[in-house]
CSV table of C-alpha atoms in Angstrom, one decimal:
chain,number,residue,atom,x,y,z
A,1,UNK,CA,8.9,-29.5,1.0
A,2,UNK,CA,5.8,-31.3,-0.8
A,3,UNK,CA,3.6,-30.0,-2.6
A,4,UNK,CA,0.1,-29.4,-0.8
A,5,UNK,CA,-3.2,-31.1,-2.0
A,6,UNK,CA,-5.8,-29.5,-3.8
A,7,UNK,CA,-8.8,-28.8,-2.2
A,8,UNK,CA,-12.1,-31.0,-2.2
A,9,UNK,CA,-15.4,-30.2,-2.2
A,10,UNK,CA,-16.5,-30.8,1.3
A,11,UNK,CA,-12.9,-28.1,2.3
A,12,UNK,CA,-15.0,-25.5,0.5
A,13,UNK,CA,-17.7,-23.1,1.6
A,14,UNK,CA,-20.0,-20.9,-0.7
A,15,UNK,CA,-21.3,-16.9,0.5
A,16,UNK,CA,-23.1,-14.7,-1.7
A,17,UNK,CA,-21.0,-11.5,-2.4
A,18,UNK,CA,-23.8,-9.4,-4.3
A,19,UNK,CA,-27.5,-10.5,-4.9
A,20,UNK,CA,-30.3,-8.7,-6.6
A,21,UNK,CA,-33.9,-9.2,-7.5
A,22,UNK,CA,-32.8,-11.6,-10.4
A,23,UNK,CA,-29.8,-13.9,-8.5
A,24,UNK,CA,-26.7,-14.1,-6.7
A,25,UNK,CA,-23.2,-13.7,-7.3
A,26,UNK,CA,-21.3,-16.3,-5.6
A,27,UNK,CA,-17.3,-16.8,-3.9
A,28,UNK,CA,-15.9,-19.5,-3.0
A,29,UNK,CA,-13.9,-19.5,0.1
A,30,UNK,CA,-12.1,-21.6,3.0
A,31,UNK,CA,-12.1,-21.6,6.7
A,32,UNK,CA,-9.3,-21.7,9.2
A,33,UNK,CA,-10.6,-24.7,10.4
A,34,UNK,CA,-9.7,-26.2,7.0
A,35,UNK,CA,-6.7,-24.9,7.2
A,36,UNK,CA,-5.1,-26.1,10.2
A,37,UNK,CA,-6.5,-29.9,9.2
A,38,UNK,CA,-4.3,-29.8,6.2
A,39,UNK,CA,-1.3,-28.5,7.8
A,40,UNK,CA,-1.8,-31.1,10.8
A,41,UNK,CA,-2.3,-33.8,7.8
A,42,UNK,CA,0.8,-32.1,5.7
A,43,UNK,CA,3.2,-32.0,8.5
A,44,UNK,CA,2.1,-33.5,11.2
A,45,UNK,CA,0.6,-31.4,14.5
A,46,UNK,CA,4.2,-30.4,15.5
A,47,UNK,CA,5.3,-29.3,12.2
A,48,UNK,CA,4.2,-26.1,12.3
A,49,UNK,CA,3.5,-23.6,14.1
A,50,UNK,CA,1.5,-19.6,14.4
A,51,UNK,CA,2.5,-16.3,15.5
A,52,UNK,CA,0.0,-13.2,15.4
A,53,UNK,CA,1.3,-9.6,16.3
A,54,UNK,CA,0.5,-6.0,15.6
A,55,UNK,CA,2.4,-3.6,13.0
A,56,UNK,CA,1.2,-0.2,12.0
A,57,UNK,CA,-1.8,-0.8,13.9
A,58,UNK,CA,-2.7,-4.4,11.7
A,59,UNK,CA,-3.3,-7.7,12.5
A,60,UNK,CA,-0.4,-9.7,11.1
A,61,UNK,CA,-0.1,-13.3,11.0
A,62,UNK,CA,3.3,-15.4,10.3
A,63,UNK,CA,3.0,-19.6,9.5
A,64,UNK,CA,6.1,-21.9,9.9
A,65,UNK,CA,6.6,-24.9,8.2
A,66,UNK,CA,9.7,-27.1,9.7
A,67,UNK,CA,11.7,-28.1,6.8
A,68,UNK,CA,13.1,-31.4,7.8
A,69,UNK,CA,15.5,-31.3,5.2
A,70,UNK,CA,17.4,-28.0,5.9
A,71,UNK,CA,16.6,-28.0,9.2
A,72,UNK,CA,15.5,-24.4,9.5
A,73,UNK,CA,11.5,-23.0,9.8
A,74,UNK,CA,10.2,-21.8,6.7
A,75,UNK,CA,7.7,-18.9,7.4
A,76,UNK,CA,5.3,-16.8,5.5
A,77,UNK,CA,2.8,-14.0,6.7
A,78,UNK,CA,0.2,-12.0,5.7
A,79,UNK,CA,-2.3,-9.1,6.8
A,80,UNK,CA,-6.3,-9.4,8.0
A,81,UNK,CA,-8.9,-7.2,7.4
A,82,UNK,CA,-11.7,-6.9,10.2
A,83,UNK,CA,-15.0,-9.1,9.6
A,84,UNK,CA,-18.6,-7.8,10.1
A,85,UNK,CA,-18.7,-8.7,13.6
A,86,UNK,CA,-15.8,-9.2,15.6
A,87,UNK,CA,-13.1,-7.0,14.5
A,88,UNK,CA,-9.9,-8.4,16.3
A,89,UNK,CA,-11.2,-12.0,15.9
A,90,UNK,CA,-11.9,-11.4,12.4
A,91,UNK,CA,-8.5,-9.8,11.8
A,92,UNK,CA,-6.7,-12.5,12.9
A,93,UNK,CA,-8.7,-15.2,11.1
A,94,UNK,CA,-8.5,-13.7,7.7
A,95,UNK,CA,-4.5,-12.9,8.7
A,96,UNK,CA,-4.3,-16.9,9.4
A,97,UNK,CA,-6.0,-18.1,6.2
A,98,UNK,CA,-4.5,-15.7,3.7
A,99,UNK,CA,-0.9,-16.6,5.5
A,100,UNK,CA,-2.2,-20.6,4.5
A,101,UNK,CA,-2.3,-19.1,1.1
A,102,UNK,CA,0.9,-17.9,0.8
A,103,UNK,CA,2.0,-21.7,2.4
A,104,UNK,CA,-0.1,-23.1,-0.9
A,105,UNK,CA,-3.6,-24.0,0.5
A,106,UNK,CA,-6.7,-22.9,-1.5
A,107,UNK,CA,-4.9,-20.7,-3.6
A,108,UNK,CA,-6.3,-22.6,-6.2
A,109,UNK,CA,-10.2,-20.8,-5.5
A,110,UNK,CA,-8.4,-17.7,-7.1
A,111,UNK,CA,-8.9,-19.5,-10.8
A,112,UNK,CA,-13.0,-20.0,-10.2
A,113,UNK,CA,-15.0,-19.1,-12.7
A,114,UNK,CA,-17.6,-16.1,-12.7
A,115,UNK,CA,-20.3,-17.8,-10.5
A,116,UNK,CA,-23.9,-16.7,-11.0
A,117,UNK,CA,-27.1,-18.4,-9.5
A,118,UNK,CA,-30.6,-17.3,-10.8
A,119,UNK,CA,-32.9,-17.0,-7.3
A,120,UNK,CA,-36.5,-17.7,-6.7
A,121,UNK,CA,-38.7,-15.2,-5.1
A,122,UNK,CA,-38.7,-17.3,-2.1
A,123,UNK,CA,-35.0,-17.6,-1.5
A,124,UNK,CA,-34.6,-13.8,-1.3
A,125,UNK,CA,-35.9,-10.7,0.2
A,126,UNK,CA,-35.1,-7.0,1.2
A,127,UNK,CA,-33.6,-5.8,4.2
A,128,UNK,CA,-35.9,-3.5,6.1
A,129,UNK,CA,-33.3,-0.9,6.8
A,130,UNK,CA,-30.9,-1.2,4.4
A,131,UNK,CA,-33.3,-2.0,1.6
A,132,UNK,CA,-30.8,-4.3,-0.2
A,133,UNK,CA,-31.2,-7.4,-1.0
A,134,UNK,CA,-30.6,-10.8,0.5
A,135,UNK,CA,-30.1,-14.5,0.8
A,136,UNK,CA,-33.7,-15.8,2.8
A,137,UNK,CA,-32.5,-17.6,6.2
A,138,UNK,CA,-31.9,-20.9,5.3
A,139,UNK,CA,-31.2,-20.8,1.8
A,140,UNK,CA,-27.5,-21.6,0.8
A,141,UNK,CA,-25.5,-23.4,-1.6
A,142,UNK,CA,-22.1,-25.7,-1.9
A,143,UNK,CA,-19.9,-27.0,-4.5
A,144,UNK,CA,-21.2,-30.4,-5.4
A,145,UNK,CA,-18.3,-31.3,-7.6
A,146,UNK,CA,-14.8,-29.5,-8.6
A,147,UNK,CA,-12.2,-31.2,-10.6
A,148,UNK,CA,-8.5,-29.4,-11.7
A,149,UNK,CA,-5.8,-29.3,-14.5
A,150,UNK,CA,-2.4,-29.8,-14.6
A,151,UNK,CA,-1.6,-26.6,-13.5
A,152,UNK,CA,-4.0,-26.6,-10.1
A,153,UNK,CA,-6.3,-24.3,-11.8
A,154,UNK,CA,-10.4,-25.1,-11.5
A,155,UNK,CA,-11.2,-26.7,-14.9
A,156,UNK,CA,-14.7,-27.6,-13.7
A,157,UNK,CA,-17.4,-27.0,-11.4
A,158,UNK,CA,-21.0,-27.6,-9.8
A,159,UNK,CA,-22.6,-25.7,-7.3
A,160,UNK,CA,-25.4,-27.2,-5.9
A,161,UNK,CA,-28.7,-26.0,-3.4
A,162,UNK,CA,-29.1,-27.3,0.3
A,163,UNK,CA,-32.1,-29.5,-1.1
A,164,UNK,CA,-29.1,-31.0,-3.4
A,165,UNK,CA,-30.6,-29.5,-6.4
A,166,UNK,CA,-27.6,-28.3,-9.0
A,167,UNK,CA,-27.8,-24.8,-9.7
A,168,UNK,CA,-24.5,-23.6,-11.5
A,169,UNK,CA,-22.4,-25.8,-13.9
A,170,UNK,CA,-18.7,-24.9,-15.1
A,171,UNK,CA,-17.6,-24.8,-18.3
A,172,UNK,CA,-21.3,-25.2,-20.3
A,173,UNK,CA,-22.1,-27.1,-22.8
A,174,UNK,CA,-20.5,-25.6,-25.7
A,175,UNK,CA,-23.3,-23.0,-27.1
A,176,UNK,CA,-24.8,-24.3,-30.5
A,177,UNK,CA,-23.8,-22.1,-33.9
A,178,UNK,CA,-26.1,-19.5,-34.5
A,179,UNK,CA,-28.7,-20.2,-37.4
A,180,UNK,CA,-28.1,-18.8,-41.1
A,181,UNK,CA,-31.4,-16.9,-41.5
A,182,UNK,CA,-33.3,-16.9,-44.8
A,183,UNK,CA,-33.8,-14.2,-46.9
A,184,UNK,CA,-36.7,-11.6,-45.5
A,185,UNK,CA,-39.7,-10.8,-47.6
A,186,UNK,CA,-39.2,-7.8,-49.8
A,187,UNK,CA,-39.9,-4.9,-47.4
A,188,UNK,CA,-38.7,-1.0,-47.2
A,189,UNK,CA,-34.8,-1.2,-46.5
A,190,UNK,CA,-33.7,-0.9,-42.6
A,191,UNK,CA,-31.4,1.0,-41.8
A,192,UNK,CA,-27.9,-0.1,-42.1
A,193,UNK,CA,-26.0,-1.1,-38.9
A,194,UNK,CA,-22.2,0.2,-38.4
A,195,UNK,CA,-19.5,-2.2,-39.4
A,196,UNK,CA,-17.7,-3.4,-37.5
A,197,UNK,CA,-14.2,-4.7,-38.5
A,198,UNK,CA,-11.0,-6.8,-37.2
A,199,UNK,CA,-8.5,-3.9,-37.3
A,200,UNK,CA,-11.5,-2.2,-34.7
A,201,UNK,CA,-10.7,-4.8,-32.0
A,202,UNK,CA,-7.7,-4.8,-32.3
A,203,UNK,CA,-7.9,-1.3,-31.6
A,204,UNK,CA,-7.9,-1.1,-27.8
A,205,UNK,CA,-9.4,2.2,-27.7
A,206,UNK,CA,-12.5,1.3,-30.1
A,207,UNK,CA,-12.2,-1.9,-28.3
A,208,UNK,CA,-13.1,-0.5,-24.5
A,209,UNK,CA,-15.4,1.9,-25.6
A,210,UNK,CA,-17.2,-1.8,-27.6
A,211,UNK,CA,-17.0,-3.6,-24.6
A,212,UNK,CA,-18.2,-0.5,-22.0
A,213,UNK,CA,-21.4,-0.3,-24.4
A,214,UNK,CA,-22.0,-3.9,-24.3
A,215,UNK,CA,-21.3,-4.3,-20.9
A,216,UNK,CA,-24.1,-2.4,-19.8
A,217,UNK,CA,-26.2,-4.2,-21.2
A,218,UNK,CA,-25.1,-7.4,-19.5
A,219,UNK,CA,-25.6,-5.7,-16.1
A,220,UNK,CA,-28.8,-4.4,-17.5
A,221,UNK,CA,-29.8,-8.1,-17.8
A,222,UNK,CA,-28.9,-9.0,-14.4
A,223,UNK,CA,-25.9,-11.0,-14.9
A,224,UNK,CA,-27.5,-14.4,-17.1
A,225,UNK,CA,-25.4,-17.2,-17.1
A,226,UNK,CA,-26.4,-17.8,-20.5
A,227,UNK,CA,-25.4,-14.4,-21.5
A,228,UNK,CA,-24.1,-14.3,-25.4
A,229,UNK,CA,-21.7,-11.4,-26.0
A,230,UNK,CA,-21.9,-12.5,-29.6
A,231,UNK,CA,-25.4,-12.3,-30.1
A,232,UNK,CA,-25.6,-9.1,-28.6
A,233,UNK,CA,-23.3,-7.6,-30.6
A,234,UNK,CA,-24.6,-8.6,-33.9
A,235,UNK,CA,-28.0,-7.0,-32.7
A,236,UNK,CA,-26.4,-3.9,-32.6
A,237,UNK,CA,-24.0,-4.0,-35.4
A,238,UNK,CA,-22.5,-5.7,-38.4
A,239,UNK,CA,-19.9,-8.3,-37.9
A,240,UNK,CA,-18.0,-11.2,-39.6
A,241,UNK,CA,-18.2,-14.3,-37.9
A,242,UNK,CA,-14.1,-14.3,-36.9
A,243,UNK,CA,-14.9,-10.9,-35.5
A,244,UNK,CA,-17.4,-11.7,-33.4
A,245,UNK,CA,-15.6,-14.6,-31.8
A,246,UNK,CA,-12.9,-12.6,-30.9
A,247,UNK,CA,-14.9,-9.8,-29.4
A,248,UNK,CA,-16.6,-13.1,-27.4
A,249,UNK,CA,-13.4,-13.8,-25.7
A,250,UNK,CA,-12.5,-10.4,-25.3
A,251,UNK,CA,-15.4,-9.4,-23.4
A,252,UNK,CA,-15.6,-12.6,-21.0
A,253,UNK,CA,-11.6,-11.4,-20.6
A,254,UNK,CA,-12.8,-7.6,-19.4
A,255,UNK,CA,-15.9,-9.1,-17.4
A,256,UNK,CA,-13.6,-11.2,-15.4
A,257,UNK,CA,-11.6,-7.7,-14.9
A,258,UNK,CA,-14.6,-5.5,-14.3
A,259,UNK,CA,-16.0,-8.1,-11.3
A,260,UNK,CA,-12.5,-7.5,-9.8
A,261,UNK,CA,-11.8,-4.2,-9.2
A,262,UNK,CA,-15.6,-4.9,-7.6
């Protein structure tokens, strides 16, 4: 069995999951259109084949790849959730493309980085009943370019507006060392901020309750792309350098976590 290809850029499509007064939080996702192009290119339009049926009341779905080697049908299946609209449709769609997933296709969009678009106030509004807030009609976006390692994981990415204007860019530029401040004029003594230390971090306990506090503030700030867990940090407290790059990887670790259980 070969192995399949990667997704390009045109394969992938771009929704909003969550968006606020201040931006968007983007996914990337697939289509089962894509998906039966790339089997029909993989294996040809006879190589495979779909079977749908009901279990417990759920929409399964079961893909076969023929396996012209051992001469046997090598399946894999999965479950659909219902879409917004369509329930039985949507079932069977999502059942479909997460089956594909199992097969190999696009299960390289699970490695995408946190994906966060500041909006204008023209590309998004309130819903009227709902009061939540929403992409304008009209306004979307698309990856523009999307390279891999090695290991099939996304090592970088572009997101880009329907007017072709770039709007997200994975990995940044590496951010520039912070400046070494000079000495303040003589001045009643502030008061002292709470150390704090190596062994702390490593202390998971201290460590959650550091990165819950700080984490607030991120979602406090809307979700900035060129948020600095660092620099907030050192506003609050008093760190060696070492410690606060640690708590920096740390805390991009638990965001990634905290987005999701979302």
């Amino acid at each position: 069995m070969c192995e399949i290809r990667l997704l390009e850029p045109s394969d992938i499509e771009v929704r909003a999951q969550q968006v606020n007064d201040k931006g968007a939080v983007l996914l990337l996702y697939k289509n089962a259109r894509v998906d039966m192009a790339i089997l029909d290119e993989k294996f040809g339009m006879f190589g495979w084949q779909r079977e749908h049926f009901f279990k417990d009341g759920k929409n399964y779905c079961r893909v076969s790849i023929w396996d012209n080697q051992n001469k046997q049908w090598v399946t894999k299946e999965d479950i659909g959730t219902e879409s917004n609209t369509e329930k039985e449709k949507g079932e069977a769609s999502d059942a479909f493309k997460r089956a594909c997933v199992n097969i190999g296709i696009g299960r390289e969009l699970y490695t995408a980085p946190f994906i966060w678009v500041a909006l204008e106030e023209n590309e998004r509004s309130q819903n009227e009943r709902s009061n939540k807030w929403q992409l304008v009609p009209g306004v979307g976006f698309e990856v523009s370019e999307i390279k891999y390692d090695d290991r099939r994981n996304i090592s970088a990415l572009a997101i880009a507006d329907r007017n072709g204007n770039e709007r997200f860019r994975w990995p940044r530029s590496r951010r520039a060392p912070r400046p070494i401040l000079s000495p303040m004029p003589q001045q009643a003594p502030a008061k002292a901020k709470n150390r704090i230390t190596m062994d702390m971090i490593e202390d998971k306990t201290k460590c959650n309750k550091l990165l819950e506090r700080i984490y607030g503030f991120y979602i406090n700030d809307g979700y900035p792309p060129e948020w600095d867990a660092g620099a907030r940090l050192l506003k609050s407290y008093d760190a060696d350098a070492e410690v606060v790059d640690r708590f920096s990887e740390l805390f991009e670790s638990y965001r990634q976590a905290r987005l999701n259980i979302k």
